[in-house]
Coordinates of C-alpha atoms and ligand atoms in Angstrom, one line a residue:
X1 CA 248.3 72.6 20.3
X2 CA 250.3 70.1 17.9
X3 CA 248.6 70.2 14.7
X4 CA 247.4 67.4 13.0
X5 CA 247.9 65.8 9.7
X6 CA 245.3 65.9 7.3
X7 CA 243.3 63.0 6.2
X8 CA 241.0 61.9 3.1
X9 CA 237.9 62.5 3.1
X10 CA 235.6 59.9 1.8
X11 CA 233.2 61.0 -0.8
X12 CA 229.5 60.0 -1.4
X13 CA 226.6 61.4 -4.5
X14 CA 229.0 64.5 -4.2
X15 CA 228.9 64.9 -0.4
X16 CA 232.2 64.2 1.7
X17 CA 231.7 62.3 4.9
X18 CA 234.0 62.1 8.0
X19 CA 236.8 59.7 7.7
X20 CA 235.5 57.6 10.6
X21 CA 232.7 56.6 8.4
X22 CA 233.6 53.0 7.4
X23 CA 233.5 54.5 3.9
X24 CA 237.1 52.6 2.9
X25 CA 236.0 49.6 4.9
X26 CA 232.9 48.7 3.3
X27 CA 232.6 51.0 0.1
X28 CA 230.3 54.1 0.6
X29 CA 227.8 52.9 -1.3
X30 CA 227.1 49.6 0.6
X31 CA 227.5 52.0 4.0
X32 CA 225.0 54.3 2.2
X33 CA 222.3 51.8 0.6
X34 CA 222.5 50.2 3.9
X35 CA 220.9 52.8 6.0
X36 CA 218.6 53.6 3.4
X37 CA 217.1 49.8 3.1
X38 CA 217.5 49.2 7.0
X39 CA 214.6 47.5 8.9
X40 CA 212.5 49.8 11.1
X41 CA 210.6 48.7 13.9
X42 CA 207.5 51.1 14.5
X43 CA 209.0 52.2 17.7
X44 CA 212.5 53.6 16.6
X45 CA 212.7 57.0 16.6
X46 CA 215.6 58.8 14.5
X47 CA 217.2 61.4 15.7
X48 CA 218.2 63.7 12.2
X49 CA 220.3 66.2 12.8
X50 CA 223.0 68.8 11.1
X51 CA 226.3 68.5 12.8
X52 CA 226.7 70.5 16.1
X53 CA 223.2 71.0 16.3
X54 CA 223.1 69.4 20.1
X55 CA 222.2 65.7 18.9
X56 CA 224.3 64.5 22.4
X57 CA 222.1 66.6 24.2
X58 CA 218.8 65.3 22.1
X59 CA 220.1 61.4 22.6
X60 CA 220.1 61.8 26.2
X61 CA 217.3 63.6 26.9
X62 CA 215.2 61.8 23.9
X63 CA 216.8 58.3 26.2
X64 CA 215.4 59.4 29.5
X65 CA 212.0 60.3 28.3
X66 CA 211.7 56.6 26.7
X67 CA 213.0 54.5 29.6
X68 CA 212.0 56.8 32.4
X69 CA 215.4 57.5 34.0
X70 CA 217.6 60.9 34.8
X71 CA 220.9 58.9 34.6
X72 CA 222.8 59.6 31.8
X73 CA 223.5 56.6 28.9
X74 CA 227.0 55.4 29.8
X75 CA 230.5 55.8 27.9
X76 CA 229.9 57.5 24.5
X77 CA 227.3 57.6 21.9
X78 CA 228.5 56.0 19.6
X79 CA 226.6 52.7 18.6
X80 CA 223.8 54.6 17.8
X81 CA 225.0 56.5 15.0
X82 CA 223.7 55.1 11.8
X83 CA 226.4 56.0 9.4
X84 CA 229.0 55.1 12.3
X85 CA 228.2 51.7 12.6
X86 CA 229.9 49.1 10.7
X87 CA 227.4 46.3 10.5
X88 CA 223.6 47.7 11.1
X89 CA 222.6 44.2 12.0
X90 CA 224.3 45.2 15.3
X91 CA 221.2 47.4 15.5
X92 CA 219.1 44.2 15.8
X93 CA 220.0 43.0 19.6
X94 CA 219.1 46.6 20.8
X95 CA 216.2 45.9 22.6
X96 CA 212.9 48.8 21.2
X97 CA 212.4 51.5 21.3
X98 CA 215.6 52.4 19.7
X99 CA 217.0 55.9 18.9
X100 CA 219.1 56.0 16.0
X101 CA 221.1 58.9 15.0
X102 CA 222.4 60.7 11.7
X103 CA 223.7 63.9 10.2
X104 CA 222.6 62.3 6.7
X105 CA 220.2 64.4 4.7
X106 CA 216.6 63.2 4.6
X107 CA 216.5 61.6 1.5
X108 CA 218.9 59.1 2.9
X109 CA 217.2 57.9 5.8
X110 CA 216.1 54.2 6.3
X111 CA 213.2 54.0 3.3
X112 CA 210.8 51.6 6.0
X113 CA 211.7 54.2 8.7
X114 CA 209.4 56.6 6.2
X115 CA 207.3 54.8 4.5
X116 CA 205.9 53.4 7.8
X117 CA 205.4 57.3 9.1
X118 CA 207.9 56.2 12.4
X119 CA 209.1 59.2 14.3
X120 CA 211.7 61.4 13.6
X121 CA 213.2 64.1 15.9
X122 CA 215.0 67.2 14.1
X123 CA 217.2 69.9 16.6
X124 CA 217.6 73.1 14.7
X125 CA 220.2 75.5 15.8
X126 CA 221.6 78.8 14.8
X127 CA 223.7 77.5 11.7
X128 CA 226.3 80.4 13.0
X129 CA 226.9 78.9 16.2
X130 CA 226.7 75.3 14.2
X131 CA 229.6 76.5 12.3
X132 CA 231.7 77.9 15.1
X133 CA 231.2 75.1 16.7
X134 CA 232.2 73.1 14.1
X135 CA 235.2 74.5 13.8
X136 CA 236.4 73.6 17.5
X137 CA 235.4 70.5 16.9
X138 CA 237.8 70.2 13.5
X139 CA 240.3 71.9 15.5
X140 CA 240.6 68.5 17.8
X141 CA 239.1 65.6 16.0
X142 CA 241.3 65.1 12.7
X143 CA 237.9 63.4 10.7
X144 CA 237.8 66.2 8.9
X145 CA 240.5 67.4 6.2
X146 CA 240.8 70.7 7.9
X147 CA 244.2 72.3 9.7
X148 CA 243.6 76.3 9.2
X149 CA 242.5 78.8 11.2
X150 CA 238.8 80.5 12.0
X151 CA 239.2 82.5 9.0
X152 CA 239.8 79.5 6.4
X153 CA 237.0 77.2 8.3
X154 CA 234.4 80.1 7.8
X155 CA 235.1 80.2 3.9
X156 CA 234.9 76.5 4.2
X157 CA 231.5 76.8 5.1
X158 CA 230.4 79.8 3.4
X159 CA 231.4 77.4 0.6
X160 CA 229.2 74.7 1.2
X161 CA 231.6 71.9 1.3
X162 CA 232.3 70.9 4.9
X163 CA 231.1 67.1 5.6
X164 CA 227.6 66.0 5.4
X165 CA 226.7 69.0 2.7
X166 CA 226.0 72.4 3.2
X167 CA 223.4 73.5 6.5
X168 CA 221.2 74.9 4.1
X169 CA 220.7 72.0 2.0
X170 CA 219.9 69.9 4.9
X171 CA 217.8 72.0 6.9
X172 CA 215.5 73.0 3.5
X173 CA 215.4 69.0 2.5
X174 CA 214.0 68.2 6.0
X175 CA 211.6 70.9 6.4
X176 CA 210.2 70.1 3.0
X177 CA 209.7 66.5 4.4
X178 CA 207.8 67.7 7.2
X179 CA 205.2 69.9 4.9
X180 CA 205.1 66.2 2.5
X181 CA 204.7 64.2 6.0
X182 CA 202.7 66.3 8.4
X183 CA 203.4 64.9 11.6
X184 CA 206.2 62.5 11.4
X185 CA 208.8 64.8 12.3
X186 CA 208.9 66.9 15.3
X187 CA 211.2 69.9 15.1
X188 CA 212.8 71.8 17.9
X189 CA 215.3 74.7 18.3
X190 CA 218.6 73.9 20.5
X191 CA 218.2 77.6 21.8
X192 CA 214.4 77.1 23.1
X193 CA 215.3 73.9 24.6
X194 CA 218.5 75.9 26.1
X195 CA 216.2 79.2 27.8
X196 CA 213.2 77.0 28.4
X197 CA 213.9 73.1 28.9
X198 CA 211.1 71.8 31.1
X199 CA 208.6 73.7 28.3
X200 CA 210.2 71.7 25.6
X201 CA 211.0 68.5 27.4
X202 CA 207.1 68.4 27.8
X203 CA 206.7 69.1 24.1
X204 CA 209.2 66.0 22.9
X205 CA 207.6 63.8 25.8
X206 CA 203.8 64.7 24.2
X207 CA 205.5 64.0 20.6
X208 CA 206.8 60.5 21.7
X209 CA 204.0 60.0 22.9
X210 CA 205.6 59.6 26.7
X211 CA 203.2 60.0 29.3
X212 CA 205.8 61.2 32.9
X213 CA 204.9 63.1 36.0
X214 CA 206.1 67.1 35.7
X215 CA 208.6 65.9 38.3
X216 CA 209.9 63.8 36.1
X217 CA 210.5 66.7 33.4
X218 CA 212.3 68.8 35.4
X219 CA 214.4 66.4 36.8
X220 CA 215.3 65.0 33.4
X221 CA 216.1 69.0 32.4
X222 CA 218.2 68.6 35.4
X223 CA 219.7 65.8 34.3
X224 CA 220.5 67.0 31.0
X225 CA 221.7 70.4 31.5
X226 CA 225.2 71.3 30.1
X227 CA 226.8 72.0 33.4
X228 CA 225.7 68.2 34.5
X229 CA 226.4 66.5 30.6
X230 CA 230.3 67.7 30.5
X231 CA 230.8 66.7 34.0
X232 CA 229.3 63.3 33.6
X233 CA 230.0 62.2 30.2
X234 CA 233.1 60.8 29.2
X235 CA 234.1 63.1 25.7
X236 CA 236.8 61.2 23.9
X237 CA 238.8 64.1 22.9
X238 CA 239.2 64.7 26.5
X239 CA 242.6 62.9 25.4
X240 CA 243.5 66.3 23.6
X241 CA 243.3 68.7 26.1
X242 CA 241.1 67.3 29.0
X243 CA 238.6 69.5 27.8
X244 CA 237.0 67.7 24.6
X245 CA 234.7 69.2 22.1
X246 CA 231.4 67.5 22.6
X247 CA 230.4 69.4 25.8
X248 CA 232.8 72.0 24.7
X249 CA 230.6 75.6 26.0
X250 CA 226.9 75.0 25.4
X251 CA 225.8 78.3 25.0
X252 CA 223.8 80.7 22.5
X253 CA 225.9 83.2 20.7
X254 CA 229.2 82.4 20.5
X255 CA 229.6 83.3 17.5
X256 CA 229.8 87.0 18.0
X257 CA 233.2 86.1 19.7
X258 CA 234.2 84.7 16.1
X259 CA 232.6 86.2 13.5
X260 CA 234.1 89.6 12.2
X261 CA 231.3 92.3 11.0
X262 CA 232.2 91.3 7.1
X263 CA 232.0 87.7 7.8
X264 CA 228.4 88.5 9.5
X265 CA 227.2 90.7 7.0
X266 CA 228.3 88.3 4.2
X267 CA 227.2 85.3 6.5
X268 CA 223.4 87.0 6.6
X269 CA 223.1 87.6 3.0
X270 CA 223.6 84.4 1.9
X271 CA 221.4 83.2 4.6
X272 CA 218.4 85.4 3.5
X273 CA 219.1 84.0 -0.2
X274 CA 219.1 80.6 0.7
X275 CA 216.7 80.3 3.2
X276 CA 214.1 82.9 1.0
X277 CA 211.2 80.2 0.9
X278 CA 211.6 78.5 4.3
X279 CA 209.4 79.2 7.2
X280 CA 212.5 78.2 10.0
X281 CA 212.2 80.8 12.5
X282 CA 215.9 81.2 14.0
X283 CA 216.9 82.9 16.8
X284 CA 220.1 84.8 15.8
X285 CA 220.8 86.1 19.5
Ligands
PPS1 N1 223.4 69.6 27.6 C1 223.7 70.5 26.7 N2 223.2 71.8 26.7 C2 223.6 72.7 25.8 N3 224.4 72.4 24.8 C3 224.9 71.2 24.7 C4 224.6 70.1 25.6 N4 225.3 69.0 25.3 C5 226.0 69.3 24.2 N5 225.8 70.6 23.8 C6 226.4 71.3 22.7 O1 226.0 70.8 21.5 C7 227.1 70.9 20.6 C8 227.5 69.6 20.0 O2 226.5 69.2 19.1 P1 226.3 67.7 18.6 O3 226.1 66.8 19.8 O4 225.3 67.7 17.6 O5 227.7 67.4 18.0 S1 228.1 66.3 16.9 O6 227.8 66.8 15.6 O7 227.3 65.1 17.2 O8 229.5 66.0 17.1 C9 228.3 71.6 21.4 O9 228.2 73.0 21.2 P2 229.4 74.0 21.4 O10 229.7 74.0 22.9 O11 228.9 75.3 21.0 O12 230.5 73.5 20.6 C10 227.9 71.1 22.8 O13 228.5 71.9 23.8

C-alpha cells in the first residue's frame, strides 16, 4: 500500500485530536467550549466512547432500539459526531431523541447534558484489541500523524500520546463519573455484547428505557451483527482497498496475532499500574 504523508495534528489542554476535527477551521477552543456549553434535550443520549471501542456498532444498535427498526442508519455516521461537526446548531433540526457521539473525555461533555442527569452510553473494550485496531485504522485514514509500522504504533500507545489521550485516562475519568452520578451512565463491554448480544441488547433497551418485544431483540442482534454491518454499511475507506477499516474484523483477540510476548508482558504491567484502583472487569481473551 502507498504510504501516506503525514499531517498535523491539532492540539487541545495537551490532548491531540484528529486532523478532521475542524480544529484549524474554527479554533479548538471554540470547537471545544462548544460541545461543552451545547443545549441538551432530556432525551439525547451520548454515546462516549474511546476510539475503536465499537461506537459504529453502539450507534446502530443504540438507533434501532429508539426508533424500533432493524434497518441500518444510511451512508456514514458521521453527523452525529460531536467534535466532527462544524456548526452544532446543525444538531437542532434532528428531530429527538438524538444520539450524539464522542471519543472526548468526560469532563468535556455537553455541561446541560450532565447537569440534567441525561443518559449516556459507555462501550468498554479490551484496550489491546483497541490499540490494534487502531493501528489499522492509522494505517488507512491519514487523521492521524502516524506512517510506521506495528512496532512504532505500539510504543505510540504505550506512550500515551495517540489522539484523544491515553485509554487509561479516559476509561478511569468515566468510571469515576459513574460512582459521582449513579445511574446516568450505563456501561457495557464490546466483548459481552459480541458472545452474548440478545442478553445485552435487552440490558441497553431496559437502560433506555425501550420497552420491544424479544423478537424485536434478536432481530435487531441480527441486524447488527458484524457479518451483516460490513456488508451493508458503506465504510469510506473502502476507497483504499475495498476493504475499509470500520468494519475491518470484528472479533475478540486479535491482538495475540500482533503483540509479541515483551510487548504483552510490558503492555500488562502498565495496565495493572494504571488501572490499580478501578473496578473495570476486562476480558483479556
Ligand atoms: N457489528 C459489529 N460487531 C463487532 N465489531 C464491530 C461491529 N461493527 C464494528 N465493529 C468493530 O469496532 C471497531 C471500530 O470501532 P469504532 O466504531 O469505535 O471506531 S471509531 O473509533 O469510531 O473509528 C472495529 O474493530 P476491528 O475490526 O478490531 O478493527 C470494527 O470492526
Amino acid at each position: 500500500m502507498e504510504k501516506l504523508e503525514p499531517v498535523p495534528q491539532p492540539e487541545w489542554d495537551g490532548i491531540s485530536y484528529p486532523s478532521f476535527i475542524p480544529f484549524r477551521e474554527k479554533g479548538a477552543e471554540k470547537v471545544m467550549q462548544d460541545i461543552m456549553d451545547f443545549k441538551s434535550r432530556e432525551s439525547d443520549i451520548i454515546l462516549a466512547t474511546h476510539c475503536k471501542s465499537g461506537t459504529h456498532w453502539g450507534y446502530e444498535i443504540i438507533q434501532m432500539l429508539l426508533r424500533n427498526t432493524t434497518e441500518l442508519e444510511k451512508g456514514v455516521k458521521s453527523n452525529s459526531m460531536l467534535e466532527g461537526i462544524g456548526d452544532l446548531s446543525s444538531l437542532d433540526s434532528t428531530p429527538s431523541p438524538r444520539i450524539l457521539d464522542t471519543h472526548c473525555k468526560f469532563k468535556y461533555l455537553p455541561k446541560q447534558h450532565i447537569e440534567k442527569r441525561n443518559k449516556i452510553v459507555h462501550i468498554v473494550r479490551n484496550p489491546k484489541d483497541v490499540c490494534v485496531s487502531f493501528y489499522h485504522h492509522a494505517l488507512k485514514d491519514n487523521f492521524i500523524n502516524f506512517n510506521g509500522s506495528w512496532n512504532d504504533f505500539y510504543e505510540l500507545w504505550m506512550s500515551g500520546k495517540l489522539v484523544y489521550g491515553a485509554w487509561y485516562s479516559y476509561e478511569l475519568e468515566i468510571e469515576q463519573a459513574e460512582k459521582d452520578i449513579p445511574g446516568m451512565i450505563y456501561t457495557c463491554f464490546y466483548e459481552d455484547i459480541k458472545q452474548e448480544p440478545v442478553k445485552e441488547i435487552k440490558k441497553l433497551a431496559d437502560f433506555l428505557g425501550v420497552e420491544c418485544s424479544a423478537t424485536h431483540i434478536e432481530d435487531v442482534a441480527k441486524a447488527t451483527s458484524f457479518k451483516n454491518m460490513q456488508e451493508k454499511k458503506f465504510d469510506i475507506t473502502q476507497i483504499f482497498d475495498g476493504k475499509g477499516f470500520i468494519y475491518r474484523k470484528g472479533e475478540i483477540g486479535d491482538w495475540k496475532n500482533y503483540f509479541t510476548v515483551a510487548q504483552n508482558e510490558q503492555f500488562d504491567i502498565q495496565f495493572n499500574e494504571k488501572m490499580k484502583d478501578s473496578n473495570l472487569k476486562l476480558t483479556f481473551a
